[in-house]
């Protein structure tokens, strides 16, 4: 099976160019690290882990940022390197080097995308097959389980050893994107990487409890309500089945919860044995919905997401939908049918 973009792992020349780009920055040079909007554990952990690595190399003018409001969801707060975060509005406009983490396209960098043209040089680290390679130097490996795998390799080539602070960031990134080592990208090499991270002395139990297993009581009750209204459509996706549910801003308000608590819902909904495809439609504003799509393998949901203006991976993708929740789900049903046409099969 080939990845949608047909992209292969970075070549030695790409790694050498990335190392040269970092080494070309003088000690007083400015480096701006950016990751995708609404950062998840991989985006933030990869970015902060590398920011700490640049500090270890003696670079002192390192900023890390992401587009949109400068707020992290509660589970992602307190990571080492957090002190290097600045609001997007305060990010240096013309850094000597700009490095992008876990963003599949320029648009995922929001208002920070303009730095791609004003930076002295640009480097992209990512693992989305759909990434067009929007940096001057690109380290993009669709087979990497997380962007943090690429960060680890680049730090190693730069001669920066893993320490407990860097390891905590990269462990959060790795466990987020592998579903705590459950997804298919979890290779022997991923476990060897995890073993090296744990060897620095970090505590996986504490980290996982903080990042994945701590929610306010109101979020538990909200989850019950949203999962309780899930719909199963066995005939959808050409008989492979679709299960979906939705949550509104009003649901959040009634339970007094911030939007991030909806992120974990897809993991409960996708357990449904009778459906290959699962979906949670989350209202972000009036008429705007953040959509999470998952597949067990029969359907490439990144195709569905790309057709609807988003992106992602074969088994996990997303997009921003418009209209009512029913409009959004109807668009998904239509694209699922199209994605399963024989001419699109792989
Ligand atoms: P999520 O369901 O938010 O966990 O996202 C699953 C995957 O879909 C992520 O790895 C992203 O790569 C991708 N994704 C989610 N939302 C979007 C979007 N609006 N545009 C592009 N890619 C997205
Ligand atoms: Mn991500
Ligand atoms: Mn990722």
Coordinates of C-alpha atoms and ligand atoms in Angstrom, one line a residue:
X1 CA 0.0 0.0 0.0
X2 CA 1.4 3.4 -0.9
X3 CA 0.7 6.6 0.9
X4 CA -1.6 9.0 -0.8
X5 CA 1.1 11.6 -1.6
X6 CA 3.5 8.9 -2.9
X7 CA 6.1 10.5 -0.6
X8 CA 9.1 8.5 0.7
X9 CA 11.3 9.0 3.7
X10 CA 13.8 11.9 3.7
X11 CA 17.0 11.1 1.9
X12 CA 20.5 11.6 3.5
X13 CA 20.8 14.8 1.5
X14 CA 17.7 16.1 3.2
X15 CA 19.0 15.3 6.7
X16 CA 22.3 16.9 5.8
X17 CA 20.6 20.0 4.5
X18 CA 18.5 20.2 7.7
X19 CA 21.6 19.9 9.9
X20 CA 23.3 22.6 7.9
X21 CA 20.3 24.9 8.2
X22 CA 20.4 24.6 12.0
X23 CA 24.2 24.9 12.2
X24 CA 24.2 28.0 10.0
X25 CA 22.3 29.9 12.7
X26 CA 24.8 32.0 14.8
X27 CA 24.4 31.9 18.6
X28 CA 22.6 35.2 18.6
X29 CA 20.5 34.2 15.6
X30 CA 16.7 34.1 15.9
X31 CA 14.9 30.8 15.4
X32 CA 11.1 30.6 15.3
X33 CA 9.4 27.3 15.8
X34 CA 5.8 26.9 14.7
X35 CA 3.2 24.1 14.8
X36 CA -0.3 23.6 13.5
X37 CA -3.4 25.4 14.8
X38 CA -5.1 23.9 17.9
X39 CA -1.9 22.0 18.7
X40 CA -2.2 18.3 19.8
X41 CA 0.5 16.5 21.8
X42 CA 2.6 15.7 18.7
X43 CA 2.6 19.2 17.4
X44 CA 3.4 20.8 20.8
X45 CA 5.7 18.1 22.1
X46 CA 7.7 17.9 18.9
X47 CA 8.1 21.7 18.8
X48 CA 9.0 22.1 22.5
X49 CA 11.3 19.1 22.5
X50 CA 13.2 20.6 19.6
X51 CA 13.2 24.1 21.1
X52 CA 14.9 22.6 24.2
X53 CA 17.4 20.9 21.9
X54 CA 18.3 24.2 20.2
X55 CA 18.9 25.6 23.7
X56 CA 21.3 22.8 24.4
X57 CA 23.1 23.8 21.2
X58 CA 23.7 27.2 22.7
X59 CA 21.0 29.1 20.7
X60 CA 19.4 31.6 23.0
X61 CA 16.9 33.4 20.7
X62 CA 14.4 30.6 20.3
X63 CA 10.7 31.3 20.2
X64 CA 7.9 28.6 19.9
X65 CA 4.4 29.5 18.9
X66 CA 1.2 28.4 17.2
X67 CA -1.6 30.3 15.4
X68 CA -4.8 31.4 17.0
X69 CA -5.4 32.2 20.7
X70 CA -2.3 31.6 22.9
X71 CA -4.1 29.0 25.0
X72 CA -3.2 25.4 25.5
X73 CA -5.7 22.8 26.6
X74 CA -5.3 21.8 30.2
X75 CA -3.8 18.3 29.5
X76 CA -1.0 19.9 27.4
X77 CA 0.0 22.5 30.0
X78 CA 3.2 22.2 32.0
X79 CA 5.5 20.6 29.5
X80 CA 9.2 21.3 29.7
X81 CA 10.1 24.2 27.4
X82 CA 6.7 25.9 27.8
X83 CA 8.5 29.0 28.9
X84 CA 9.7 29.4 25.3
X85 CA 6.1 29.8 24.0
X86 CA 5.1 33.2 22.8
X87 CA 1.7 34.4 21.5
X88 CA 1.5 34.4 17.7
X89 CA 1.2 38.1 17.7
X90 CA 4.6 38.4 19.4
X91 CA 6.5 36.0 17.2
X92 CA 9.5 37.4 15.4
X93 CA 8.6 38.5 11.9
X94 CA 11.9 37.8 10.2
X95 CA 13.6 34.9 12.0
X96 CA 16.9 33.6 10.6
X97 CA 15.4 30.1 10.6
X98 CA 11.7 29.0 10.7
X99 CA 10.9 25.4 11.6
X100 CA 7.4 24.0 11.2
X101 CA 6.2 20.9 13.1
X102 CA 3.4 18.5 12.3
X103 CA 1.6 20.9 9.9
X104 CA 0.5 19.2 6.7
X105 CA 0.1 22.5 4.8
X106 CA 0.9 26.2 5.0
X107 CA -2.8 26.8 5.8
X108 CA -2.4 24.9 9.1
X109 CA 0.0 27.6 10.2
X110 CA -2.8 30.2 10.1
X111 CA -1.6 33.8 10.5
X112 CA 2.0 32.5 10.9
X113 CA 2.2 31.2 7.4
X114 CA 3.5 34.6 6.2
X115 CA 6.8 33.9 8.1
X116 CA 7.5 31.3 5.4
X117 CA 8.3 34.1 3.1
X118 CA 10.0 36.5 5.6
X119 CA 12.3 33.9 7.3
X120 CA 15.9 33.6 6.2
X121 CA 15.4 29.9 5.7
X122 CA 12.7 27.4 6.3
X123 CA 12.6 23.8 7.5
X124 CA 9.5 21.5 7.7
X125 CA 9.3 18.4 9.9
X126 CA 6.1 16.4 9.3
X127 CA 4.6 12.9 8.7
X128 CA 1.5 13.7 6.7
X129 CA 1.5 12.0 3.3
X130 CA -0.4 15.0 1.8
X131 CA 2.3 17.5 2.8
X132 CA 3.5 19.2 -0.4
X133 CA 6.9 20.1 1.1
X134 CA 6.4 23.8 1.7
X135 CA 9.8 24.4 3.3
X136 CA 13.2 25.1 1.7
X137 CA 14.3 21.9 3.4
X138 CA 11.7 19.2 4.1
X139 CA 11.9 16.3 6.5
X140 CA 8.6 14.5 5.7
X141 CA 8.1 10.8 6.4
X142 CA 4.6 9.5 6.0
X143 CA 5.7 6.2 7.7
X144 CA 6.8 8.0 10.8
X145 CA 4.4 7.3 13.7
X146 CA 4.7 10.9 14.9
X147 CA 6.6 14.1 13.9
X148 CA 8.6 13.5 17.1
X149 CA 10.3 10.5 15.4
X150 CA 11.8 13.0 13.0
X151 CA 12.7 15.4 15.8
X152 CA 14.5 12.6 17.5
X153 CA 16.5 11.8 14.4
X154 CA 17.4 15.4 13.7
X155 CA 18.5 16.0 17.4
X156 CA 20.7 12.9 17.1
X157 CA 22.3 14.1 13.9
X158 CA 22.9 17.5 15.6
X159 CA 24.6 15.7 18.5
X160 CA 22.0 16.7 21.1
X161 CA 21.5 13.8 23.6
X162 CA 18.1 13.1 24.9
X163 CA 17.6 14.3 28.5
X164 CA 14.5 14.0 30.7
X165 CA 13.0 17.3 29.6
X166 CA 13.4 16.7 25.9
X167 CA 12.2 13.1 26.4
X168 CA 9.0 14.2 28.3
X169 CA 8.0 16.4 25.3
X170 CA 8.8 13.7 22.8
X171 CA 7.0 11.0 24.8
X172 CA 3.8 13.1 25.0
X173 CA 4.1 13.5 21.2
X174 CA 4.7 9.8 20.5
X175 CA 2.0 8.5 22.8
X176 CA -0.5 11.0 21.4
X177 CA -0.1 10.1 17.8
X178 CA 0.2 6.3 18.4
X179 CA -2.8 6.2 20.7
X180 CA -0.5 5.0 23.4
X181 CA 1.2 2.5 21.1
X182 CA -2.0 1.0 19.8
X183 CA -2.1 2.2 16.2
X184 CA -0.7 0.4 13.2
X185 CA 2.3 2.8 12.9
X186 CA 3.6 1.4 16.2
X187 CA 6.6 -0.5 14.9
X188 CA 9.5 -2.2 16.7
X189 CA 11.5 1.0 16.0
X190 CA 8.7 3.1 17.8
X191 CA 9.1 0.9 20.9
X192 CA 12.9 1.2 20.7
X193 CA 12.4 5.0 20.6
X194 CA 10.1 4.9 23.5
X195 CA 12.6 2.8 25.4
X196 CA 15.3 5.4 24.9
X197 CA 12.9 8.1 26.1
X198 CA 12.1 6.1 29.2
X199 CA 15.8 5.5 29.9
X200 CA 16.1 9.2 30.7
X201 CA 14.1 8.6 33.8
X202 CA 10.7 10.1 32.8
X203 CA 7.6 8.7 34.4
X204 CA 5.2 7.3 31.8
X205 CA 2.4 6.7 34.4
X206 CA 2.4 10.3 35.6
X207 CA 2.6 11.7 32.1
X208 CA -0.2 9.5 30.7
X209 CA -2.4 10.2 33.6
X210 CA -1.9 14.0 33.2
X211 CA -2.3 14.0 29.4
X212 CA -4.9 11.3 28.7
X213 CA -6.7 10.3 31.9
X214 CA -7.6 13.5 33.8
X215 CA -10.8 15.3 33.1
X216 CA -13.3 17.5 35.1
X217 CA -16.4 15.6 36.3
X218 CA -18.5 17.8 34.0
X219 CA -16.5 16.4 31.1
X220 CA -17.3 12.9 32.1
X221 CA -21.1 13.7 32.2
X222 CA -20.9 15.6 28.9
X223 CA -19.2 12.6 27.3
X224 CA -22.0 10.3 28.4
X225 CA -24.6 12.6 26.8
X226 CA -22.7 13.0 23.5
X227 CA -21.9 9.3 23.2
X228 CA -25.5 8.4 24.2
X229 CA -26.8 10.2 21.1
X230 CA -24.5 8.4 18.7
X231 CA -26.1 7.0 15.5
X232 CA -25.1 3.8 13.7
X233 CA -25.6 3.6 10.0
X234 CA -24.6 0.1 8.9
X235 CA -25.3 0.7 5.2
X236 CA -23.1 3.8 4.9
X237 CA -19.7 3.7 3.4
X238 CA -20.8 1.0 1.0
X239 CA -21.8 -1.3 3.8
X240 CA -18.7 -0.8 5.9
X241 CA -20.7 1.2 8.3
X242 CA -20.6 4.7 9.8
X243 CA -21.1 5.7 13.4
X244 CA -21.3 9.3 14.3
X245 CA -22.3 11.8 17.0
X246 CA -22.2 15.6 17.5
X247 CA -21.7 18.1 20.2
X248 CA -22.7 21.8 20.2
X249 CA -21.4 24.9 21.9
X250 CA -24.6 24.7 24.0
X251 CA -23.6 21.2 25.2
X252 CA -20.3 22.6 26.4
X253 CA -21.9 25.6 28.1
X254 CA -24.5 23.5 29.9
X255 CA -21.7 21.4 31.4
X256 CA -19.4 24.3 31.9
X257 CA -16.6 22.7 29.8
X258 CA -14.0 24.0 27.4
X259 CA -13.9 22.6 23.8
X260 CA -10.9 20.4 24.3
X261 CA -12.8 17.9 26.4
X262 CA -14.6 16.8 23.1
X263 CA -11.3 15.6 21.6
X264 CA -11.3 12.3 23.4
X265 CA -14.8 11.4 22.3
X266 CA -13.8 10.0 19.0
X267 CA -11.8 7.3 20.9
X268 CA -15.0 6.0 22.5
X269 CA -17.2 6.3 19.4
X270 CA -14.6 4.5 17.2
X271 CA -14.9 1.4 19.4
X272 CA -18.1 0.5 17.6
X273 CA -17.6 -3.0 16.0
X274 CA -20.4 -2.5 13.4
X275 CA -18.8 0.5 11.7
X276 CA -15.5 0.9 9.9
X277 CA -15.8 4.7 9.9
X278 CA -16.4 6.8 12.9
X279 CA -17.0 10.5 13.2
X280 CA -17.5 13.3 15.8
X281 CA -18.8 16.6 14.6
X282 CA -17.9 19.4 17.1
X283 CA -19.4 22.9 16.9
X284 CA -16.7 25.5 17.2
X285 CA -18.9 28.5 16.3
X286 CA -22.3 29.1 14.9
X287 CA -22.3 27.1 11.6
X288 CA -18.7 25.9 12.0
X289 CA -17.8 22.3 13.0
X290 CA -14.4 20.7 13.6
X291 CA -14.8 17.1 12.3
X292 CA -12.8 14.1 13.5
X293 CA -12.8 11.0 11.2
X294 CA -11.4 7.6 11.9
X295 CA -11.3 4.4 9.9
X296 CA -10.4 0.8 10.8
X297 CA -8.9 0.3 7.4
X298 CA -11.6 -0.2 4.8
X299 CA -11.8 3.5 4.0
X300 CA -9.1 6.1 3.5
X301 CA -10.7 8.9 5.5
X302 CA -7.9 11.3 4.5
X303 CA -9.5 11.3 1.0
X304 CA -12.8 12.2 2.5
X305 CA -11.3 15.0 4.6
X306 CA -9.2 16.4 1.7
X307 CA -12.3 16.5 -0.5
X308 CA -14.1 18.5 2.2
X309 CA -11.2 20.9 2.6
X310 CA -9.2 19.2 5.4
X311 CA -6.5 16.6 5.6
X312 CA -4.9 13.9 7.7
X313 CA -3.8 10.3 7.6
X314 CA -5.5 7.2 6.1
X315 CA -7.0 6.1 9.4
X316 CA -7.3 9.5 11.1
X317 CA -8.3 12.7 9.4
X318 CA -10.3 15.9 9.9
X319 CA -11.8 19.0 8.3
X320 CA -13.8 22.1 9.1
X321 CA -17.5 21.7 8.2
X322 CA -20.2 24.3 7.6
X323 CA -24.0 24.5 8.0
X324 CA -25.8 22.2 10.4
X325 CA -24.4 19.0 11.9
X326 CA -26.8 17.1 9.5
X327 CA -25.3 19.0 6.5
X328 CA -21.8 18.0 7.6
X329 CA -22.7 14.3 8.0
X330 CA -24.5 14.3 4.7
X331 CA -21.4 15.6 3.0
X332 CA -19.4 12.8 4.7
X333 CA -21.8 10.1 3.6
X334 CA -21.5 11.4 0.0
X335 CA -17.7 11.5 0.1
X336 CA -17.5 8.1 1.7
X337 CA -19.4 6.6 -1.2
X338 CA -17.1 8.4 -3.7
X339 CA -14.0 7.3 -1.8
X340 CA -15.0 3.7 -2.2
X341 CA -15.5 3.8 -5.9
X342 CA -13.2 1.2 -7.5
X343 CA -11.3 3.8 -9.5
X344 CA -10.2 5.4 -6.3
X345 CA -9.2 2.1 -4.6
X346 CA -5.6 1.4 -3.6
Ligands
LIG1 P1 -8.3 15.0 15.0 O1 -9.5 14.3 14.7 O2 -8.5 16.4 15.3 O3 -7.5 14.3 16.1 O4 -7.4 15.0 13.7 C1 -7.0 13.8 13.1 C2 -6.0 14.2 12.0 O5 -6.6 14.9 11.0 C3 -4.8 15.0 12.5 O6 -3.7 14.3 12.5 C4 -4.7 16.1 11.5 O7 -3.6 15.8 10.7 C5 -5.9 16.0 10.6 N1 -6.8 17.2 10.6 C6 -7.7 17.4 11.5 N2 -8.4 18.6 11.2 C7 -7.9 19.0 10.1 C8 -8.1 20.2 9.3 N3 -9.1 21.1 9.6 N4 -7.4 20.4 8.2 C9 -6.4 19.5 7.9 N5 -6.1 18.4 8.6 C10 -6.8 18.2 9.7
LIG2 MN1 -1.1 16.9 14.9
LIG3 MN1 1.4 14.2 14.2

